[in-house]
mmCIF file of C-alpha atoms in Angstrom:
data_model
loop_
_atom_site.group_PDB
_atom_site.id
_atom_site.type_symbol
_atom_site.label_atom_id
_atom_site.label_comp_id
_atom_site.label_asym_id
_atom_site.label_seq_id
_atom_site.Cartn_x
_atom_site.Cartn_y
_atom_site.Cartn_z
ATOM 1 C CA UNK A 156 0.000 0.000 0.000
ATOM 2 C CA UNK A 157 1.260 3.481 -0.999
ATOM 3 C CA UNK A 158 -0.352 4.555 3.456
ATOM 4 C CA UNK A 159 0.675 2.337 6.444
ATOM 5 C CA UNK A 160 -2.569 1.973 7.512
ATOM 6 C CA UNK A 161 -5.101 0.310 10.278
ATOM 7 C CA UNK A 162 -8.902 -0.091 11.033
ATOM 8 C CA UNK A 163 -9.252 0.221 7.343
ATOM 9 C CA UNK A 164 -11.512 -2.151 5.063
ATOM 10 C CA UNK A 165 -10.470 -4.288 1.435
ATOM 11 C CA UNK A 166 -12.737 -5.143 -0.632
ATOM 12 C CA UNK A 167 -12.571 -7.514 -3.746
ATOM 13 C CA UNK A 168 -14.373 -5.859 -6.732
ATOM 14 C CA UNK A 169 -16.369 -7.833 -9.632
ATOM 15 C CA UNK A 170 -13.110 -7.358 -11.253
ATOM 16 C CA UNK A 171 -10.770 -9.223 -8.714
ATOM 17 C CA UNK A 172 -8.832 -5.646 -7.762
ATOM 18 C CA UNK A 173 -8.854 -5.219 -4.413
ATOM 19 C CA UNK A 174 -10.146 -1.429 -2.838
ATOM 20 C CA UNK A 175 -8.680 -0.018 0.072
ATOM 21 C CA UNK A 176 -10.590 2.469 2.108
ATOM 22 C CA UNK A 177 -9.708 4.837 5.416
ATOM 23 C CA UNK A 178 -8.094 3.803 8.374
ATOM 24 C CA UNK A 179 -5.153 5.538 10.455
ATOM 25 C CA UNK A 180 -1.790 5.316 11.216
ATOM 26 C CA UNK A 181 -0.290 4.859 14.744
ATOM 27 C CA UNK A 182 -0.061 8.331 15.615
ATOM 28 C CA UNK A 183 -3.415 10.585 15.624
ATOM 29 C CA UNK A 184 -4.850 10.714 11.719
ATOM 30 C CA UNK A 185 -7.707 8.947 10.286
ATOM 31 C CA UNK A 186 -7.683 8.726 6.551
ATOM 32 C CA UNK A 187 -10.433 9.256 3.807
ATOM 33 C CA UNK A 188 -7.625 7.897 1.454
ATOM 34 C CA UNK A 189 -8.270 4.717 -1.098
ATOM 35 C CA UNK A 190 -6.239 2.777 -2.739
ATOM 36 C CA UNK A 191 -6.386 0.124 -5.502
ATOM 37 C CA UNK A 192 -4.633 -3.063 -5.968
ATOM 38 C CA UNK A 193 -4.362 -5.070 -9.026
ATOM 39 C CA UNK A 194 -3.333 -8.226 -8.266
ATOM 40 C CA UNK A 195 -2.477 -8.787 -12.146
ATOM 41 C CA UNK A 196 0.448 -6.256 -12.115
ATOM 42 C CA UNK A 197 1.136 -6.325 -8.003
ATOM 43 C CA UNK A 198 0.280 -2.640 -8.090
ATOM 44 C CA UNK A 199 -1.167 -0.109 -6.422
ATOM 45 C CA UNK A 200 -3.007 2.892 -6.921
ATOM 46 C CA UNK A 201 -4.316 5.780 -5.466
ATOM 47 C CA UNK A 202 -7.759 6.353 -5.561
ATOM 48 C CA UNK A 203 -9.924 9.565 -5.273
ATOM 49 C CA UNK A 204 -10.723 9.965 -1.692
ATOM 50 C CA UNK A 205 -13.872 9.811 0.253
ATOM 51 C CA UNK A 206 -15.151 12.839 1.164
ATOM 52 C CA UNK A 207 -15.296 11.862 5.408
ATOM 53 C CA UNK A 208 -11.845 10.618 7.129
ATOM 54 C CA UNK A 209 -13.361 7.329 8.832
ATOM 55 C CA UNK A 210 -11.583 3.958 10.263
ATOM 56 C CA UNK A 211 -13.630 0.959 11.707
ATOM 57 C CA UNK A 212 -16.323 1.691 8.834
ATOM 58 C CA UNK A 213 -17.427 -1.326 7.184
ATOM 59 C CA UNK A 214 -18.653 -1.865 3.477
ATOM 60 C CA UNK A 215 -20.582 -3.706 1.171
ATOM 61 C CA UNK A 216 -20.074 -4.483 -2.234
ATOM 62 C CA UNK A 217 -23.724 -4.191 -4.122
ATOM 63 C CA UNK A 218 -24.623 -6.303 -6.756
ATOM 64 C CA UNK A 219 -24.678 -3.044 -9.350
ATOM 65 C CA UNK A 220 -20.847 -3.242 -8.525
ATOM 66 C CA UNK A 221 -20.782 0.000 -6.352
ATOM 67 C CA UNK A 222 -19.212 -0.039 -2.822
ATOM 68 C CA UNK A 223 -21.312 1.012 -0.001
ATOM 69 C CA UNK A 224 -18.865 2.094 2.757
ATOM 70 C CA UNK A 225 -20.809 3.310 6.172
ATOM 71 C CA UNK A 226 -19.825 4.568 9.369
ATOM 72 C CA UNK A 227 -17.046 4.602 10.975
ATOM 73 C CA UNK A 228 -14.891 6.642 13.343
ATOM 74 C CA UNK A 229 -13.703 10.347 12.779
ATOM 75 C CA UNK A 230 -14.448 12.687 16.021
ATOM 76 C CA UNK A 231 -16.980 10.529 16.881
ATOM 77 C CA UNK A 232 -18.625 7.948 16.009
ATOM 78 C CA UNK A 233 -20.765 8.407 12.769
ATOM 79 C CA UNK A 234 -23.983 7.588 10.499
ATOM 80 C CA UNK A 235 -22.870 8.675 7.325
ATOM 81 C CA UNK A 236 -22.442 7.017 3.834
ATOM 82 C CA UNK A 237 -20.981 6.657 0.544
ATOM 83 C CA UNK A 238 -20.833 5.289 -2.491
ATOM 84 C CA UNK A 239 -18.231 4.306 -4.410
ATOM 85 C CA UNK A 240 -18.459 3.889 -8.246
ATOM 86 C CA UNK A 241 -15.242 2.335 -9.770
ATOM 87 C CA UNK A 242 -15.948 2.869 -13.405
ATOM 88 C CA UNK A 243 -15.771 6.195 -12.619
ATOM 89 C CA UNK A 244 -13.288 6.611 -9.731
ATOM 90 C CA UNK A 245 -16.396 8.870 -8.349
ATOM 91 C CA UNK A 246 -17.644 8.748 -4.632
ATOM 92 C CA UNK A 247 -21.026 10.035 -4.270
ATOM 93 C CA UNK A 248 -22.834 10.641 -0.490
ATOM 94 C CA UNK A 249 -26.069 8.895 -0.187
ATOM 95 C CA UNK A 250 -28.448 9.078 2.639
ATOM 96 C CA UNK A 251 -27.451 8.615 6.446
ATOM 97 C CA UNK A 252 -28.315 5.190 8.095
ATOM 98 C CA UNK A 253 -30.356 5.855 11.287
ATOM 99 C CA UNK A 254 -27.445 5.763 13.784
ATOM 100 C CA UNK A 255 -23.814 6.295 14.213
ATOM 101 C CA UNK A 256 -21.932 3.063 14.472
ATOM 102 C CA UNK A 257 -18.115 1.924 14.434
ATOM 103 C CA UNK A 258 -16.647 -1.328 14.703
ATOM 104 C CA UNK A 259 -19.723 -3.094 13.075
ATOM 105 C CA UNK A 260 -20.433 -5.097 10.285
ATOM 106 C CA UNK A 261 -22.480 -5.212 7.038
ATOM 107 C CA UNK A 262 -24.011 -8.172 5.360
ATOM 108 C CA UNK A 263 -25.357 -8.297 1.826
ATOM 109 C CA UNK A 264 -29.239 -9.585 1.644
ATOM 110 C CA UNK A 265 -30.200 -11.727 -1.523
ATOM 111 C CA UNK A 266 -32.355 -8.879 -1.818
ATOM 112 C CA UNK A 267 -29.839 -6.441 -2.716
ATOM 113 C CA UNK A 268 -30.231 -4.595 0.668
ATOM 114 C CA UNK A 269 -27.307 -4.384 3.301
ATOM 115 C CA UNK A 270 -27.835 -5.483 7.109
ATOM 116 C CA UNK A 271 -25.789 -3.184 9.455
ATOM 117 C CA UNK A 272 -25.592 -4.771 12.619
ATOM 118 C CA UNK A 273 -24.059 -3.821 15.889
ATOM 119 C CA UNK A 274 -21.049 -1.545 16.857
ATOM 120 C CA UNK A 275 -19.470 0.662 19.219
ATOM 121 C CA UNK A 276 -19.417 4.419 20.503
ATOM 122 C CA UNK A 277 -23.221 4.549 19.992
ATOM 123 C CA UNK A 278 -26.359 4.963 21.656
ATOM 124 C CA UNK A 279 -28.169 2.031 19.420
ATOM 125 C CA UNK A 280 -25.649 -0.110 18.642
ATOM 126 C CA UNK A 281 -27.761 -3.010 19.643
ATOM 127 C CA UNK A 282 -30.027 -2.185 16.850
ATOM 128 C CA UNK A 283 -29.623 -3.499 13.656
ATOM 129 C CA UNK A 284 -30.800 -1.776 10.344
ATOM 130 C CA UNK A 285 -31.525 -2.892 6.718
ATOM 131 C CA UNK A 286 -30.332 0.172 4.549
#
């Protein structure tokens, strides 16, 4: 990877390259840096960024082929969302889920919709959602 980097996510595209998103280093920053690895060529690359820092986020990779990366860790813990398009190299915000989480997880449905489920630094991180 071009950042040392922790509490970050990978994610294997339809493609078989490999996305890299957030995280921090050892000292105090928390990245809204991504990187791409092609496993063809050994390389990577950077990405364009995500418009929130965030580590302990978790994503989902949606049938359409867009990455849904939520959450996370910044200040505080948080509810926000993106989406990442890699035909494009475009991240677009989408809609909040209903609470801030970090250190959760995210589960495709065969319906196409993602199950967020538990977490840390929250006030309803026993709730789960379907987003």
């Amino acid at each position: 990877m071009n950042i040392d980097r922790y509490d970050h996510t990978a994610t294997v595209l339809h493609d078989g390259k490999v996305l890299v998103t957030g995280g921090r280093d050892l000292g105090v920053s928390i990245w809204n840096s991504t990187e791409l690895f092609n496993p063809l060529t050994n390389q990577w690359t950077t990405m364009h960024s995500m418009s929130t820092p965030r580590c302990t986020h978790s994503v989902a990779l949606l049938p359409n082929g867009r990455v849904l990366v939520v959450g996370g860790f910044f200040s505080t813990s948080s509810e926000s969302a993106e989406l990442y398009d890699s035909s494009t190299d475009s991240w677009a915000v989408t809609g909040n889920m209903k609470n801030q989480r970090s250190y959760h997880t995210t589960s495709l449905l065969t319906s196409g919709k993602v199950l967020v489920v538990g977490g840390s630094f929250g006030p309803h991180a026993d709730i789960t959602e379907v987003y």
